[in-house]
Amino acid sequence: MNYSEIEQGWHYFVTGWHLIRQKGLKRFVIMPIVLNIVLLSFVFWLLMHQIGDLTSWMLSFMPAWLDWLNYIITALAVIMILLVYYFIFTTLAGFIAAPFNGLLAEKVELLLTKQQGNDDGIMDFIKDLPRMMKREWQKLWYSLPRFILLFILGFIPALGQTIVPVLFFLFTAWMLAIQYCDYPFDNHKIAFPQMQQQLTQHRVLNVTFGSLVAACTFIPLLNFIVMPVAVCGATALWVDKYKQLNQ
């Protein structure tokens, strides 16, 4: 176990909370928060209308000899359903909030490196939109086959109600690290495969960071502001660990 990278994952997550309060960044934080509130409200409403039926459906695949673990397996099934809905949320958020998160990542990097920014106008912002959307599709096509595989494994008796939820959480944490670290990488037009390869060099760090982001998403009130926090923390991680590798 790489305890140093676990500690660093905590450090960059906490750094994100400090950065969103910095002078000059607050106005770039507002739009991601608003979008987060709207999307979370929609996904929560959808979840509340479906979770009972989905839990019963998943438990129908559980063999009778595991009835004595009913409460534990029910909890794990609920966790897996929550993670499925979280995947839906992050996919929607990725497409809708990408331009605003990319802009926030740019401003955070300028603050941390003490550089002067370019006064890009609205036309420059619009020109970048196709590239940003293409990047979100790349992330979706990377994650979707793995998501489908885990979803199918979830129907295997015993395995699907015990080990798969844990794998689902680790997969979600990894995808969140990719999601938020990608904003500063994409701002510098670094190819998605290259970004992915570099993140694997600090896999424990990034999974720890993503796990903390995922955990906060399920905590009321914190879940409304965790998106810009994650963008800020991931950008600080980029500046410290990856920026020099890509110059």
Short mmCIF file of C-alpha atoms in Angstrom, two decimals:
data_model
loop_
_atom_site.label_atom_id
_atom_site.label_comp_id
_atom_site.label_asym_id
_atom_site.label_seq_id
_atom_site.Cartn_x
_atom_site.Cartn_y
_atom_site.Cartn_z
CA MET A 1 0.00 0.00 0.00
CA ASN A 2 1.39 3.38 -1.04
CA TYR A 3 0.52 5.49 2.02
CA SER A 4 2.37 8.50 0.61
CA GLU A 5 0.05 8.65 -2.40
CA ILE A 6 -3.02 8.17 -0.18
CA GLU A 7 -1.88 11.16 1.88
CA GLN A 8 -1.31 13.20 -1.28
CA GLY A 9 -4.80 12.32 -2.53
CA TRP A 10 -6.22 13.78 0.69
CA HIS A 11 -3.96 16.81 0.35
CA TYR A 12 -5.17 17.76 -3.13
CA PHE A 13 -8.80 17.22 -2.18
CA VAL A 14 -8.42 19.53 0.83
CA THR A 15 -6.52 22.01 -1.37
CA GLY A 16 -9.59 22.19 -3.61
CA TRP A 17 -11.69 23.40 -0.67
CA HIS A 18 -9.16 26.14 0.06
CA LEU A 19 -8.93 27.25 -3.56
CA ILE A 20 -12.67 27.82 -4.13
CA ARG A 21 -12.51 30.57 -1.50
CA GLN A 22 -9.63 32.41 -3.14
CA LYS A 23 -10.16 35.95 -4.34
CA GLY A 24 -10.60 36.05 -8.10
CA LEU A 25 -11.94 32.49 -8.39
CA LYS A 26 -15.33 32.79 -6.70
CA ARG A 27 -17.14 34.09 -9.79
CA PHE A 28 -15.87 31.13 -11.83
CA VAL A 29 -17.11 28.72 -9.14
CA ILE A 30 -20.74 29.89 -9.20
CA MET A 31 -21.83 28.35 -12.52
CA PRO A 32 -20.48 24.83 -11.77
CA ILE A 33 -22.30 24.96 -8.41
CA VAL A 34 -25.58 26.00 -10.06
CA LEU A 35 -25.28 23.26 -12.67
CA ASN A 36 -24.42 20.74 -9.97
CA ILE A 37 -27.54 21.64 -7.97
CA VAL A 38 -29.80 21.29 -11.01
CA LEU A 39 -28.32 17.97 -12.15
CA LEU A 40 -28.19 16.45 -8.66
CA SER A 41 -31.81 17.43 -8.04
CA PHE A 42 -32.87 15.71 -11.27
CA VAL A 43 -30.89 12.52 -10.56
CA PHE A 44 -32.11 12.44 -6.92
CA TRP A 45 -35.73 12.73 -8.06
CA LEU A 46 -35.19 9.92 -10.56
CA LEU A 47 -33.49 7.76 -7.93
CA MET A 48 -36.24 8.20 -5.32
CA HIS A 49 -38.84 7.02 -7.83
CA GLN A 50 -36.87 3.89 -8.81
CA ILE A 51 -34.64 2.69 -5.97
CA GLY A 52 -37.22 0.45 -4.25
CA ASP A 53 -38.10 -1.50 -7.39
CA LEU A 54 -34.46 -1.71 -8.50
CA THR A 55 -33.32 -3.05 -5.11
CA SER A 56 -36.00 -5.77 -5.13
CA TRP A 57 -35.08 -6.66 -8.70
CA MET A 58 -31.37 -7.01 -7.90
CA LEU A 59 -32.06 -9.11 -4.78
CA SER A 60 -34.11 -11.51 -6.88
CA PHE A 61 -30.80 -12.79 -8.28
CA MET A 62 -29.51 -13.67 -4.78
CA PRO A 63 -29.43 -17.42 -4.03
CA ALA A 64 -31.48 -18.72 -1.09
CA TRP A 65 -28.40 -19.90 0.81
CA LEU A 66 -27.33 -16.27 1.27
CA ASP A 67 -30.58 -15.23 2.98
CA TRP A 68 -28.75 -14.94 6.31
CA LEU A 69 -26.73 -12.06 4.80
CA ASN A 70 -29.87 -10.31 3.59
CA TYR A 71 -29.29 -6.97 5.35
CA ILE A 72 -25.65 -6.68 4.28
CA ILE A 73 -26.38 -7.69 0.70
CA THR A 74 -29.34 -5.29 0.54
CA ALA A 75 -27.03 -2.47 1.63
CA LEU A 76 -24.46 -3.44 -1.02
CA ALA A 77 -27.18 -3.63 -3.68
CA VAL A 78 -28.34 -0.13 -2.74
CA ILE A 79 -24.74 1.11 -2.94
CA MET A 80 -24.39 -0.39 -6.41
CA ILE A 81 -27.62 1.30 -7.55
CA LEU A 82 -26.40 4.62 -6.14
CA LEU A 83 -23.15 4.23 -8.06
CA VAL A 84 -25.04 3.50 -11.29
CA TYR A 85 -27.01 6.70 -10.83
CA TYR A 86 -23.81 8.51 -9.97
CA PHE A 87 -22.33 7.34 -13.26
CA ILE A 88 -25.37 8.81 -15.03
CA PHE A 89 -24.91 12.07 -13.13
CA THR A 90 -21.19 12.40 -13.89
CA THR A 91 -21.81 11.67 -17.58
CA LEU A 92 -24.47 14.39 -17.80
CA ALA A 93 -22.37 16.80 -15.76
CA GLY A 94 -19.34 16.12 -17.93
CA PHE A 95 -21.09 17.27 -21.08
CA ILE A 96 -23.06 20.18 -19.62
CA ALA A 97 -20.47 21.63 -17.26
CA ALA A 98 -17.30 20.96 -19.30
CA PRO A 99 -16.90 24.52 -20.67
CA PHE A 100 -17.32 26.10 -17.23
CA ASN A 101 -15.08 23.56 -15.49
CA GLY A 102 -12.42 24.03 -18.16
CA LEU A 103 -12.52 27.79 -17.60
CA LEU A 104 -12.29 27.32 -13.82
CA ALA A 105 -9.29 24.98 -14.24
CA GLU A 106 -7.59 27.59 -16.40
CA LYS A 107 -8.08 30.33 -13.79
CA VAL A 108 -6.90 28.08 -10.95
CA GLU A 109 -3.72 27.21 -12.87
CA LEU A 110 -3.01 30.90 -13.51
CA LEU A 111 -3.46 31.60 -9.80
CA LEU A 112 -1.17 28.77 -8.70
CA THR A 113 1.55 29.52 -11.24
CA LYS A 114 1.21 33.31 -10.81
CA GLN A 115 0.96 33.81 -14.57
CA GLN A 116 -1.00 36.40 -16.50
CA GLY A 117 -3.96 35.06 -18.43
CA ASN A 118 -5.02 35.80 -21.97
CA ASP A 119 -8.07 38.01 -22.41
CA ASP A 120 -9.88 35.47 -24.56
CA GLY A 121 -13.25 36.65 -25.77
CA ILE A 122 -16.53 34.82 -26.20
CA MET A 123 -15.57 33.69 -29.73
CA ASP A 124 -12.45 31.92 -28.42
CA PHE A 125 -14.63 30.24 -25.82
CA ILE A 126 -17.10 29.08 -28.49
CA LYS A 127 -14.27 27.79 -30.72
CA ASP A 128 -13.12 25.51 -27.90
CA LEU A 129 -16.55 23.93 -27.41
CA PRO A 130 -16.22 21.24 -30.15
CA ARG A 131 -12.87 20.14 -28.72
CA MET A 132 -14.33 19.96 -25.21
CA MET A 133 -17.33 17.93 -26.38
CA LYS A 134 -15.07 15.55 -28.29
CA ARG A 135 -13.08 15.04 -25.11
CA GLU A 136 -16.22 14.19 -23.14
CA TRP A 137 -17.13 11.59 -25.78
CA GLN A 138 -13.65 10.07 -25.41
CA LYS A 139 -14.17 9.76 -21.65
CA LEU A 140 -17.59 8.22 -22.18
CA TRP A 141 -16.31 5.62 -24.67
CA TYR A 142 -13.47 4.78 -22.28
CA SER A 143 -15.78 4.26 -19.32
CA LEU A 144 -18.90 2.78 -20.94
CA PRO A 145 -17.55 -0.73 -21.79
CA ARG A 146 -16.15 -1.09 -18.26
CA PHE A 147 -19.40 0.15 -16.77
CA ILE A 148 -21.39 -2.36 -18.84
CA LEU A 149 -19.05 -5.20 -17.81
CA LEU A 150 -19.48 -4.38 -14.11
CA PHE A 151 -23.23 -4.04 -14.59
CA ILE A 152 -23.40 -7.53 -16.14
CA LEU A 153 -21.22 -8.98 -13.37
CA GLY A 154 -23.73 -7.55 -10.91
CA PHE A 155 -26.23 -10.24 -11.98
CA ILE A 156 -23.95 -13.11 -10.96
CA PRO A 157 -25.35 -14.57 -7.71
CA ALA A 158 -23.29 -13.74 -4.60
CA LEU A 159 -20.54 -12.02 -6.62
CA GLY A 160 -22.89 -9.35 -7.92
CA GLN A 161 -24.12 -8.43 -4.45
CA THR A 162 -20.77 -8.52 -2.63
CA ILE A 163 -17.59 -7.88 -4.64
CA VAL A 164 -19.05 -6.01 -7.62
CA PRO A 165 -20.24 -2.98 -5.55
CA VAL A 166 -16.67 -2.57 -4.26
CA LEU A 167 -15.29 -2.78 -7.81
CA PHE A 168 -17.97 -0.33 -8.91
CA PHE A 169 -16.86 2.18 -6.29
CA LEU A 170 -13.17 1.87 -7.23
CA PHE A 171 -14.08 2.23 -10.91
CA THR A 172 -16.16 5.32 -10.12
CA ALA A 173 -13.29 6.83 -8.12
CA TRP A 174 -10.87 6.24 -11.00
CA MET A 175 -13.28 7.77 -13.50
CA LEU A 176 -13.75 10.84 -11.29
CA ALA A 177 -9.99 11.32 -11.17
CA ILE A 178 -9.93 11.13 -14.97
CA GLN A 179 -12.96 13.42 -15.26
CA TYR A 180 -11.55 16.26 -13.17
CA CYS A 181 -7.85 15.92 -13.95
CA ASP A 182 -8.73 16.02 -17.63
CA TYR A 183 -9.79 19.68 -17.53
CA PRO A 184 -6.25 21.09 -17.09
CA PHE A 185 -4.85 18.41 -19.42
CA ASP A 186 -7.38 19.33 -22.10
CA ASN A 187 -6.71 23.05 -21.63
CA HIS A 188 -3.15 22.26 -22.77
CA LYS A 189 -4.47 20.06 -25.62
CA ILE A 190 -2.81 16.90 -24.30
CA ALA A 191 -4.20 13.76 -25.94
CA PHE A 192 -6.58 11.63 -23.89
CA PRO A 193 -4.45 8.42 -24.08
CA GLN A 194 -1.39 10.37 -22.92
CA MET A 195 -3.34 11.86 -20.02
CA GLN A 196 -4.68 8.45 -19.04
CA GLN A 197 -1.20 6.90 -19.15
CA GLN A 198 0.24 9.63 -16.93
CA LEU A 199 -2.55 9.28 -14.37
CA THR A 200 -1.84 5.55 -14.03
CA GLN A 201 1.68 6.42 -12.82
CA HIS A 202 0.04 7.75 -9.64
CA ARG A 203 -2.98 5.44 -9.59
CA VAL A 204 -3.30 5.22 -5.78
CA LEU A 205 -3.14 9.01 -5.45
CA ASN A 206 -5.80 9.52 -8.12
CA VAL A 207 -8.13 6.80 -6.84
CA THR A 208 -7.87 8.28 -3.34
CA PHE A 209 -8.73 11.72 -4.71
CA GLY A 210 -11.64 10.30 -6.74
CA SER A 211 -12.91 8.31 -3.74
CA LEU A 212 -13.15 11.47 -1.64
CA VAL A 213 -15.01 13.27 -4.42
CA ALA A 214 -17.42 10.33 -4.75
CA ALA A 215 -17.99 10.18 -0.98
CA CYS A 216 -18.82 13.89 -0.79
CA THR A 217 -21.37 13.52 -3.56
CA PHE A 218 -23.53 11.43 -1.21
CA ILE A 219 -23.33 13.95 1.66
CA PRO A 220 -26.15 16.56 1.62
CA LEU A 221 -25.02 20.16 1.01
CA LEU A 222 -21.43 19.10 0.34
CA ASN A 223 -22.61 17.44 -2.86
CA PHE A 224 -23.73 20.81 -4.23
CA ILE A 225 -20.23 22.30 -4.18
CA VAL A 226 -17.98 19.27 -4.65
CA MET A 227 -17.74 19.72 -8.44
CA PRO A 228 -15.76 23.02 -8.39
CA VAL A 229 -13.78 21.70 -5.39
CA ALA A 230 -12.74 18.68 -7.46
CA VAL A 231 -11.80 20.87 -10.43
CA CYS A 232 -9.63 23.08 -8.20
CA GLY A 233 -7.97 20.14 -6.44
CA ALA A 234 -7.31 18.30 -9.71
CA THR A 235 -5.78 21.44 -11.21
CA ALA A 236 -3.45 21.79 -8.22
CA LEU A 237 -2.50 18.14 -8.79
CA TRP A 238 -1.80 18.93 -12.46
CA VAL A 239 0.44 21.87 -11.56
CA ASP A 240 2.48 19.83 -9.05
CA LYS A 241 2.70 16.44 -10.77
CA TYR A 242 2.02 16.69 -14.49
CA LYS A 243 2.62 20.18 -15.84
CA GLN A 244 6.41 19.80 -16.15
CA LEU A 245 6.02 16.41 -17.85
CA ASN A 246 4.10 18.07 -20.66
CA GLN A 247 6.24 21.14 -21.37
#
